[in-house]
């Protein structure tokens, strides 16, 4: 097996969720035959938010209508030549309306954020926080927003409210905190998760949390083990709620067993 | 089994294209022999001999970076990493929207520009060139909001 080019927060999350899917997606590079609507919607909303903040940072005043137009364009781009798979009663128009409503709500709240940078990419070597041991692989990703006081802001879209346990155990935040500390030589002040909740009446919930040095040490050890497993070719299917929307179900040994 | 794609374009000193190549490197390890049929069956679309698509083979006609349509349609993208990224696709739609071309109209326009039946056939390089062209067109006109 060839050495890995890099690891990202979503790769780590995926390996922990289902190593078999990780193999299909990142090792075998098998093209996905469809895209779940929730993923496409999340991408379109993220990119519209990033556009909004970048425009505001350059001093451009953005109207809710302009932002809605960018979102609709991004949503269309997500759908173009993709097989978007909608859940039950969902459809294209429902997502357009929901996106517009969410962004309209957001524009009113966004004034409270002290944005220093938006969609900031990072590539850092994975190094142990205690003994300087290097894993030989980079960690890549980007911060949705960094505020002036060093708070990392992460946008999420979900169908329900995130519990405090969800937030505390969110590996993505630990990943970003680790990256921030490596990049700037100081830990982030904290984290804000801005959750766009896809209810009939969409709403936004903001939750704040923190991470400590021990979390970064545990994170490093976890990544070390995941990397060993990947390099050792350990890929096995893990069943869970995620199987329902899995783009590789038709290749999965578990799914094939069920349908046999 | 890993595969890497390379795109090489030769131009004269004044920028005129001479020829272009797509090259695919393929490394076969012992692990590949033991791979599951499911995974390998997907990859059978990949050219086996490590060659490109025939560009740069001495044809006198000046080549663009587009392979013959028929060969494009008969196979899956050879390497997902060399194909147009989501960000490029998004920017193309935004730039066109800036110029008043939205939704299905923009989609049709892009397929026509790239001479493809689906945007999944567009490479990163082709997308970059089209983005540059659209940005160039926008210069001197209205401000471009799309790339912000």
Short mmCIF file of C-alpha atoms in Angstrom, two decimals:
data_model
loop_
_atom_site.label_atom_id
_atom_site.label_comp_id
_atom_site.label_asym_id
_atom_site.label_seq_id
_atom_site.Cartn_x
_atom_site.Cartn_y
_atom_site.Cartn_z
CA UNK A 1 0.00 0.00 0.00
CA UNK A 2 1.27 3.44 -0.90
CA UNK A 3 1.88 6.00 1.86
CA UNK A 4 -1.08 8.27 2.47
CA UNK A 5 -0.92 11.73 1.03
CA UNK A 6 -2.76 13.29 3.95
CA UNK A 7 -5.53 12.79 6.48
CA UNK A 8 -8.47 15.07 7.10
CA UNK A 9 -11.11 15.35 9.75
CA UNK A 10 -13.71 13.81 7.46
CA UNK A 11 -11.40 10.92 6.59
CA UNK A 12 -10.84 10.20 10.28
CA UNK A 13 -14.54 10.41 11.01
CA UNK A 14 -15.34 8.12 8.13
CA UNK A 15 -12.77 5.53 9.15
CA UNK A 16 -14.22 5.45 12.66
CA UNK A 17 -17.75 5.23 11.32
CA UNK A 18 -17.13 2.53 8.74
CA UNK A 19 -13.62 1.41 7.71
CA UNK A 20 -15.08 -0.41 4.70
CA UNK A 21 -16.59 2.77 3.32
CA UNK A 22 -13.29 4.52 3.94
CA UNK A 23 -11.59 1.92 1.76
CA UNK A 24 -14.13 2.30 -1.05
CA UNK A 25 -13.89 6.09 -0.99
CA UNK A 26 -10.25 6.90 -0.22
CA UNK A 27 -8.23 3.79 -1.08
CA UNK A 28 -10.08 2.26 -4.04
CA UNK A 29 -11.29 5.71 -5.20
CA UNK A 30 -14.56 4.22 -6.37
CA UNK A 31 -16.81 6.93 -7.78
CA UNK A 32 -20.03 7.41 -5.88
CA UNK A 33 -23.10 6.61 -7.91
CA UNK A 34 -25.35 9.07 -6.07
CA UNK A 35 -25.19 11.83 -3.49
CA UNK A 36 -27.46 12.04 -0.44
CA UNK A 37 -29.43 15.29 -0.53
CA UNK A 38 -28.33 16.21 3.01
CA UNK A 39 -24.66 16.20 1.95
CA UNK A 40 -25.31 18.26 -1.17
CA UNK A 41 -27.39 20.74 0.83
CA UNK A 42 -24.69 21.03 3.52
CA UNK A 43 -22.04 21.74 0.86
CA UNK A 44 -24.16 24.42 -0.83
CA UNK A 45 -24.95 26.11 2.47
CA UNK A 46 -21.29 26.01 3.55
CA UNK A 47 -20.05 27.54 0.32
CA UNK A 48 -22.69 30.28 0.41
CA UNK A 49 -21.73 31.12 4.00
CA UNK A 50 -18.08 31.22 3.06
CA UNK A 51 -18.85 33.56 0.14
CA UNK A 52 -20.87 35.78 2.48
CA UNK A 53 -18.09 36.15 5.04
CA UNK A 54 -15.37 36.67 2.45
CA UNK A 55 -17.45 39.41 0.83
CA UNK A 56 -18.10 41.05 4.19
CA UNK A 57 -14.41 40.90 5.07
CA UNK A 58 -13.61 42.89 1.94
CA UNK A 59 -16.12 45.52 3.03
CA UNK A 60 -18.90 44.48 0.65
CA UNK A 61 -22.34 44.74 2.17
CA UNK A 62 -24.28 41.64 1.20
CA UNK A 63 -28.06 41.66 1.05
CA UNK A 64 -30.06 38.56 2.01
CA UNK A 65 -31.23 38.40 -1.63
CA UNK A 66 -27.66 38.30 -2.96
CA UNK A 67 -26.77 35.58 -0.50
CA UNK A 68 -29.88 33.60 -1.43
CA UNK A 69 -28.91 33.84 -5.09
CA UNK A 70 -25.41 32.53 -4.40
CA UNK A 71 -26.93 29.67 -2.40
CA UNK A 72 -29.30 28.75 -5.21
CA UNK A 73 -26.46 28.79 -7.71
CA UNK A 74 -24.33 26.60 -5.44
CA UNK A 75 -27.27 24.27 -4.86
CA UNK A 76 -27.78 23.96 -8.59
CA UNK A 77 -24.07 23.25 -9.05
CA UNK A 78 -24.34 20.44 -6.50
CA UNK A 79 -27.19 18.89 -8.46
CA UNK A 80 -25.83 19.32 -11.98
CA UNK A 81 -25.13 15.88 -13.43
CA UNK A 82 -25.40 14.29 -10.00
CA UNK A 83 -27.96 11.76 -8.91
CA UNK A 84 -29.20 13.45 -5.74
CA UNK A 85 -31.07 11.03 -3.54
CA UNK A 86 -33.81 12.64 -1.46
CA UNK A 87 -35.23 11.19 1.73
CA UNK A 88 -38.96 10.36 1.91
CA UNK A 89 -40.86 13.63 1.58
CA UNK A 90 -37.87 15.79 0.67
CA UNK A 91 -37.52 17.39 -2.73
CA UNK A 92 -35.52 20.01 -4.55
CA UNK A 93 -37.83 22.94 -3.80
CA UNK A 94 -37.95 22.10 -0.11
CA UNK A 95 -34.17 22.48 0.10
CA UNK A 96 -34.18 25.73 -1.86
CA UNK A 97 -36.78 27.25 0.47
CA UNK A 98 -35.06 25.91 3.57
CA UNK A 99 -31.68 27.23 2.46
CA UNK A 100 -33.09 30.69 1.81
CA UNK A 101 -34.79 30.76 5.21
CA UNK A 102 -31.69 29.57 7.03
CA UNK A 103 -29.46 32.14 5.36
CA UNK A 104 -31.94 34.91 6.01
CA UNK A 105 -31.91 33.96 9.71
CA UNK A 106 -28.13 33.77 9.65
CA UNK A 107 -27.55 37.21 8.14
CA UNK A 108 -29.40 38.72 11.09
CA UNK A 109 -27.25 36.81 13.60
CA UNK A 110 -23.94 37.11 11.77
CA UNK A 111 -23.34 40.64 13.06
CA UNK A 112 -22.55 39.10 16.43
CA UNK A 113 -19.52 37.25 15.03
CA UNK A 114 -16.17 39.05 15.05
CA UNK A 115 -14.79 37.40 11.92
CA UNK A 116 -11.04 37.50 11.35
CA UNK A 117 -10.94 34.95 8.53
CA UNK A 118 -13.25 32.68 6.61
CA UNK A 119 -12.59 29.26 5.06
CA UNK A 120 -8.95 29.21 6.06
CA UNK A 121 -7.09 26.17 4.75
CA UNK A 122 -4.39 24.41 6.71
CA UNK A 123 -1.82 21.68 6.04
CA UNK A 124 0.25 20.65 9.03
CA UNK A 125 2.41 17.66 9.88
CA UNK A 126 0.94 15.32 12.47
CA UNK A 127 3.30 15.59 15.43
CA UNK A 128 2.88 14.33 18.98
CA UNK A 129 2.13 17.20 21.39
CA UNK A 130 4.37 15.59 24.03
CA UNK A 131 7.45 13.99 22.48
CA UNK A 132 7.53 15.43 18.97
CA UNK A 133 7.00 12.04 17.31
CA UNK A 134 5.98 12.52 13.68
CA UNK A 135 3.48 10.31 11.91
CA UNK A 136 4.81 11.17 8.46
CA UNK A 137 1.42 12.29 7.22
CA UNK A 138 -0.07 15.75 7.00
CA UNK A 139 -3.37 16.83 8.42
CA UNK A 140 -5.40 18.92 5.99
CA UNK A 141 -8.60 20.85 6.30
CA UNK A 142 -10.01 24.30 6.71
CA UNK A 143 -11.53 26.39 9.44
CA UNK A 144 -14.97 27.71 8.54
CA UNK A 145 -14.34 30.88 10.53
CA UNK A 146 -11.76 32.16 12.96
CA UNK A 147 -12.91 35.01 15.14
CA UNK A 148 -10.72 37.87 16.32
CA UNK A 149 -10.43 36.37 19.79
CA UNK A 150 -9.19 33.02 18.34
CA UNK A 151 -12.52 31.23 18.57
CA UNK A 152 -12.98 28.61 15.88
CA UNK A 153 -16.47 28.60 14.37
CA UNK A 154 -17.80 25.49 12.68
CA UNK A 155 -20.99 25.34 10.61
CA UNK A 156 -23.11 22.22 10.74
CA UNK A 157 -26.39 21.23 9.20
CA UNK A 158 -28.38 18.56 10.95
CA UNK A 159 -31.88 17.24 11.30
CA UNK A 160 -31.92 17.72 15.04
CA UNK A 161 -30.44 19.63 17.94
CA UNK A 162 -26.97 18.45 18.90
CA UNK A 163 -26.65 17.29 22.49
CA UNK A 164 -23.84 18.44 24.74
CA UNK A 165 -22.38 14.96 24.39
CA UNK A 166 -22.42 15.34 20.58
CA UNK A 167 -20.51 18.58 20.87
CA UNK A 168 -18.05 17.33 23.50
CA UNK A 169 -17.20 14.26 21.47
CA UNK A 170 -17.02 15.98 18.09
CA UNK A 171 -13.69 14.81 16.71
CA UNK A 172 -13.78 17.55 14.08
CA UNK A 173 -13.45 20.27 16.73
CA UNK A 174 -10.52 18.52 18.40
CA UNK A 175 -8.90 18.17 14.97
CA UNK A 176 -9.27 21.89 14.31
CA UNK A 177 -8.07 22.82 17.79
CA UNK A 178 -4.99 20.64 17.31
CA UNK A 179 -4.34 22.23 13.91
CA UNK A 180 -4.83 25.74 15.27
CA UNK A 181 -2.37 25.13 18.10
CA UNK A 182 0.23 23.70 15.71
CA UNK A 183 -0.21 26.62 13.33
CA UNK A 184 -0.29 29.52 15.72
CA UNK A 185 1.58 28.12 18.73
CA UNK A 186 -1.34 28.79 21.05
CA UNK A 187 -4.61 26.99 21.63
CA UNK A 188 -7.86 28.44 20.28
CA UNK A 189 -9.91 30.33 22.82
CA UNK A 190 -12.82 27.98 22.23
CA UNK A 191 -15.23 26.66 19.64
CA UNK A 192 -18.64 27.74 18.42
CA UNK A 193 -20.79 25.25 16.59
CA UNK A 194 -23.44 26.98 14.50
CA UNK A 195 -25.98 24.31 13.79
CA UNK A 196 -28.53 24.89 11.05
CA UNK A 197 -31.39 22.67 12.06
CA UNK A 198 -33.46 21.35 9.19
CA UNK A 199 -36.87 21.49 10.84
CA UNK A 200 -40.10 22.41 9.11
CA UNK A 201 -39.36 25.80 10.55
CA UNK A 202 -35.58 26.02 10.20
CA UNK A 203 -33.63 27.44 13.09
CA UNK A 204 -30.06 28.10 14.12
CA UNK A 205 -28.51 26.98 17.36
CA UNK A 206 -25.13 28.14 18.58
CA UNK A 207 -23.24 26.03 21.11
CA UNK A 208 -19.88 26.85 22.62
CA UNK A 209 -17.32 24.37 23.87
CA UNK A 210 -13.62 23.98 24.66
CA UNK A 211 -10.82 21.47 24.33
CA UNK A 212 -7.77 20.99 26.56
CA UNK A 213 -4.22 19.69 26.03
CA UNK A 214 -5.25 16.18 27.07
CA UNK A 215 -7.83 16.13 24.28
CA UNK A 216 -5.09 16.88 21.75
CA UNK A 217 -2.92 14.11 23.14
CA UNK A 218 -5.78 11.63 22.93
CA UNK A 219 -6.50 12.89 19.41
CA UNK A 220 -2.91 12.28 18.34
CA UNK A 221 -2.91 8.75 19.75
CA UNK A 222 -6.20 8.04 18.02
CA UNK A 223 -4.89 9.27 14.68
CA UNK A 224 -1.74 7.19 15.16
CA UNK A 225 -3.84 4.03 15.60
CA UNK A 226 -6.15 4.87 12.70
CA UNK A 227 -3.13 5.42 10.48
CA UNK A 228 -1.65 2.07 11.54
CA UNK A 229 -4.94 0.36 10.75
CA UNK A 230 -5.21 2.01 7.34
CA UNK A 231 -1.63 1.19 6.43
CA UNK A 232 -2.19 -2.33 7.69
CA UNK A 233 -5.13 -2.73 5.33
CA UNK A 234 -7.71 -3.12 8.08
CA UNK A 235 -11.05 -2.34 6.48
CA UNK A 236 -14.25 -3.89 7.76
CA UNK A 237 -17.90 -2.89 7.47
CA UNK A 238 -19.67 -1.34 10.46
CA UNK A 239 -23.44 -1.34 10.40
CA UNK A 240 -25.37 1.65 11.69
CA UNK A 241 -27.92 4.30 10.81
CA UNK A 242 -25.50 5.59 8.17
CA UNK A 243 -25.97 2.44 6.07
CA UNK A 244 -29.38 3.69 4.87
CA UNK A 245 -27.78 6.50 2.89
CA UNK A 246 -24.49 4.83 2.02
CA UNK A 247 -23.35 5.42 -1.56
CA UNK A 248 -21.44 2.14 -1.55
CA UNK A 249 -24.19 -0.10 -0.17
CA UNK A 250 -24.26 -2.04 -3.44
CA UNK A 251 -20.63 -3.05 -2.85
CA UNK A 252 -20.81 -3.65 0.88
CA UNK A 253 -20.46 -7.21 2.17
CA UNK A 254 -23.11 -6.53 4.85
CA UNK A 255 -25.64 -5.24 2.38
CA UNK A 256 -24.95 -8.05 -0.07
CA UNK A 257 -25.51 -10.56 2.72
CA UNK A 258 -28.88 -9.00 3.61
CA UNK A 259 -30.11 -8.92 0.04
CA UNK A 260 -28.97 -12.50 -0.73
CA UNK B 1 -3.61 -0.39 -6.59
CA UNK B 2 -3.08 3.31 -7.01
CA UNK B 3 -3.22 5.33 -10.17
CA UNK B 4 -1.95 8.80 -10.94
CA UNK B 5 -2.86 10.94 -13.87
CA UNK B 6 -0.64 13.51 -15.54
CA UNK B 7 -1.59 16.11 -18.08
CA UNK B 8 1.20 17.59 -20.16
CA UNK B 9 0.74 20.31 -22.73
CA UNK B 10 3.45 21.51 -25.08
CA UNK B 11 3.23 25.06 -26.37
CA UNK B 12 5.34 27.28 -28.57
CA UNK B 13 7.13 30.22 -26.96
CA UNK B 14 4.26 32.50 -27.96
CA UNK B 15 1.73 30.24 -26.26
CA UNK B 16 0.29 28.31 -29.21
CA UNK B 17 -0.57 24.72 -28.34
CA UNK B 18 1.48 22.03 -30.12
CA UNK B 19 0.22 18.88 -28.50
CA UNK B 20 -1.04 17.50 -25.23
CA UNK B 21 -0.77 14.17 -23.44
CA UNK B 22 -2.70 12.38 -20.77
CA UNK B 23 -0.53 9.85 -18.99
CA UNK B 24 -1.67 7.35 -16.43
CA UNK B 25 0.76 5.64 -14.09
CA UNK B 26 -0.37 2.42 -12.59
CA UNK B 27 1.39 0.53 -9.84
CA UNK B 28 0.44 -3.03 -9.25
CA UNK B 29 1.34 -4.59 -5.92
CA UNK B 30 0.85 -8.08 -4.62
CA UNK B 31 -2.21 -6.87 -2.69
CA UNK B 32 -4.01 -6.22 -5.93
CA UNK B 33 -4.16 -9.89 -6.76
CA UNK B 34 -6.13 -10.51 -3.60
CA UNK B 35 -8.62 -7.68 -4.04
CA UNK B 36 -12.29 -8.39 -3.91
CA UNK B 37 -14.10 -8.69 -7.22
CA UNK B 38 -16.39 -5.78 -6.29
CA UNK B 39 -13.60 -3.30 -6.04
CA UNK B 40 -11.60 -4.48 -9.03
CA UNK B 41 -14.59 -4.68 -11.30
CA UNK B 42 -15.05 -0.95 -10.98
CA UNK B 43 -11.46 -0.33 -11.92
CA UNK B 44 -11.53 -2.41 -15.06
CA UNK B 45 -12.50 0.71 -16.96
CA UNK B 46 -9.01 2.05 -16.40
CA UNK B 47 -6.67 1.76 -19.38
CA UNK B 48 -4.43 -1.20 -18.72
CA UNK B 49 -1.32 -0.31 -20.62
CA UNK B 50 -0.50 2.92 -18.84
CA UNK B 51 -0.81 5.01 -21.98
CA UNK B 52 -2.87 8.09 -22.56
CA UNK B 53 -5.62 8.62 -25.04
CA UNK B 54 -3.60 9.04 -28.18
CA UNK B 55 -2.90 12.72 -28.08
CA UNK B 56 0.55 13.75 -29.13
CA UNK B 57 0.90 10.79 -31.44
CA UNK B 58 2.14 12.71 -34.41
CA UNK B 59 -1.13 13.98 -35.79
CA UNK B 60 -0.58 17.16 -37.70
CA UNK B 61 -3.78 18.80 -36.51
CA UNK B 62 -3.34 21.11 -33.54
CA UNK B 63 -4.78 19.27 -30.58
CA UNK B 64 -6.94 20.61 -27.86
CA UNK B 65 -6.94 18.91 -24.48
CA UNK B 66 -10.22 17.17 -25.26
CA UNK B 67 -9.96 13.49 -26.13
CA UNK B 68 -12.19 12.13 -28.88
CA UNK B 69 -15.81 12.19 -27.74
CA UNK B 70 -16.35 8.52 -28.40
CA UNK B 71 -13.52 7.43 -26.14
CA UNK B 72 -14.76 9.77 -23.41
CA UNK B 73 -18.21 8.29 -23.45
CA UNK B 74 -17.10 4.71 -23.37
CA UNK B 75 -15.25 4.80 -20.09
CA UNK B 76 -15.49 6.08 -16.56
CA UNK B 77 -13.27 8.99 -15.57
CA UNK B 78 -9.79 7.46 -15.48
CA UNK B 79 -8.75 9.15 -12.28
CA UNK B 80 -11.13 10.91 -9.97
CA UNK B 81 -8.35 13.16 -8.74
CA UNK B 82 -7.74 14.64 -12.18
CA UNK B 83 -11.37 15.55 -12.80
CA UNK B 84 -13.04 18.91 -12.19
CA UNK B 85 -13.43 19.58 -8.47
CA UNK B 86 -16.64 20.65 -6.76
CA UNK B 87 -15.12 24.07 -6.12
CA UNK B 88 -14.34 24.55 -9.80
CA UNK B 89 -17.81 23.48 -10.81
CA UNK B 90 -19.34 25.85 -8.27
CA UNK B 91 -17.21 28.75 -9.46
CA UNK B 92 -18.15 28.10 -13.09
CA UNK B 93 -21.85 28.28 -12.22
CA UNK B 94 -21.30 31.41 -10.13
CA UNK B 95 -19.37 33.15 -12.89
CA UNK B 96 -22.06 32.32 -15.40
CA UNK B 97 -24.76 33.49 -12.99
CA UNK B 98 -22.83 36.77 -12.71
CA UNK B 99 -23.16 37.04 -16.47
CA UNK B 100 -26.89 36.34 -16.36
CA UNK B 101 -26.77 32.65 -17.23
CA UNK B 102 -28.38 30.58 -14.51
CA UNK B 103 -29.60 27.08 -13.76
CA UNK B 104 -30.32 24.84 -16.75
CA UNK B 105 -29.13 27.49 -19.19
CA UNK B 106 -25.74 27.65 -17.49
CA UNK B 107 -25.59 23.87 -17.37
CA UNK B 108 -26.30 23.54 -21.09
CA UNK B 109 -23.81 26.29 -21.85
CA UNK B 110 -21.06 24.48 -19.95
CA UNK B 111 -21.76 21.14 -21.60
CA UNK B 112 -21.60 22.83 -24.96
CA UNK B 113 -18.38 24.66 -24.11
CA UNK B 114 -16.69 21.49 -22.90
CA UNK B 115 -18.29 19.34 -25.61
CA UNK B 116 -19.44 16.76 -23.10
CA UNK B 117 -22.70 15.06 -22.27
CA UNK B 118 -22.07 15.31 -18.55
CA UNK B 119 -19.88 17.62 -16.50
CA UNK B 120 -18.37 14.54 -14.85
CA UNK B 121 -16.22 14.19 -17.96
CA UNK B 122 -14.53 17.57 -17.48
CA UNK B 123 -10.94 17.56 -16.21
CA UNK B 124 -9.43 19.95 -13.68
CA UNK B 125 -7.33 21.51 -16.37
CA UNK B 126 -10.24 22.12 -18.72
CA UNK B 127 -12.23 23.63 -15.87
CA UNK B 128 -9.32 25.95 -14.98
CA UNK B 129 -9.08 27.18 -18.52
CA UNK B 130 -12.80 27.89 -18.71
CA UNK B 131 -12.70 29.71 -15.37
CA UNK B 132 -9.81 31.85 -16.60
CA UNK B 133 -11.75 32.60 -19.76
CA UNK B 134 -14.87 33.62 -17.87
CA UNK B 135 -12.86 35.78 -15.48
CA UNK B 136 -11.14 37.38 -18.44
CA UNK B 137 -14.51 38.07 -20.08
CA UNK B 138 -15.75 39.67 -16.90
CA UNK B 139 -12.80 42.08 -16.71
CA UNK B 140 -13.77 45.58 -17.60
CA UNK B 141 -17.42 44.78 -17.16
CA UNK B 142 -19.32 44.33 -13.97
CA UNK B 143 -17.43 43.43 -10.82
CA UNK B 144 -17.13 39.70 -10.37
CA UNK B 145 -18.81 38.66 -7.13
CA UNK B 146 -18.60 34.96 -7.75
CA UNK B 147 -15.05 34.32 -6.72
CA UNK B 148 -15.30 36.04 -3.35
#
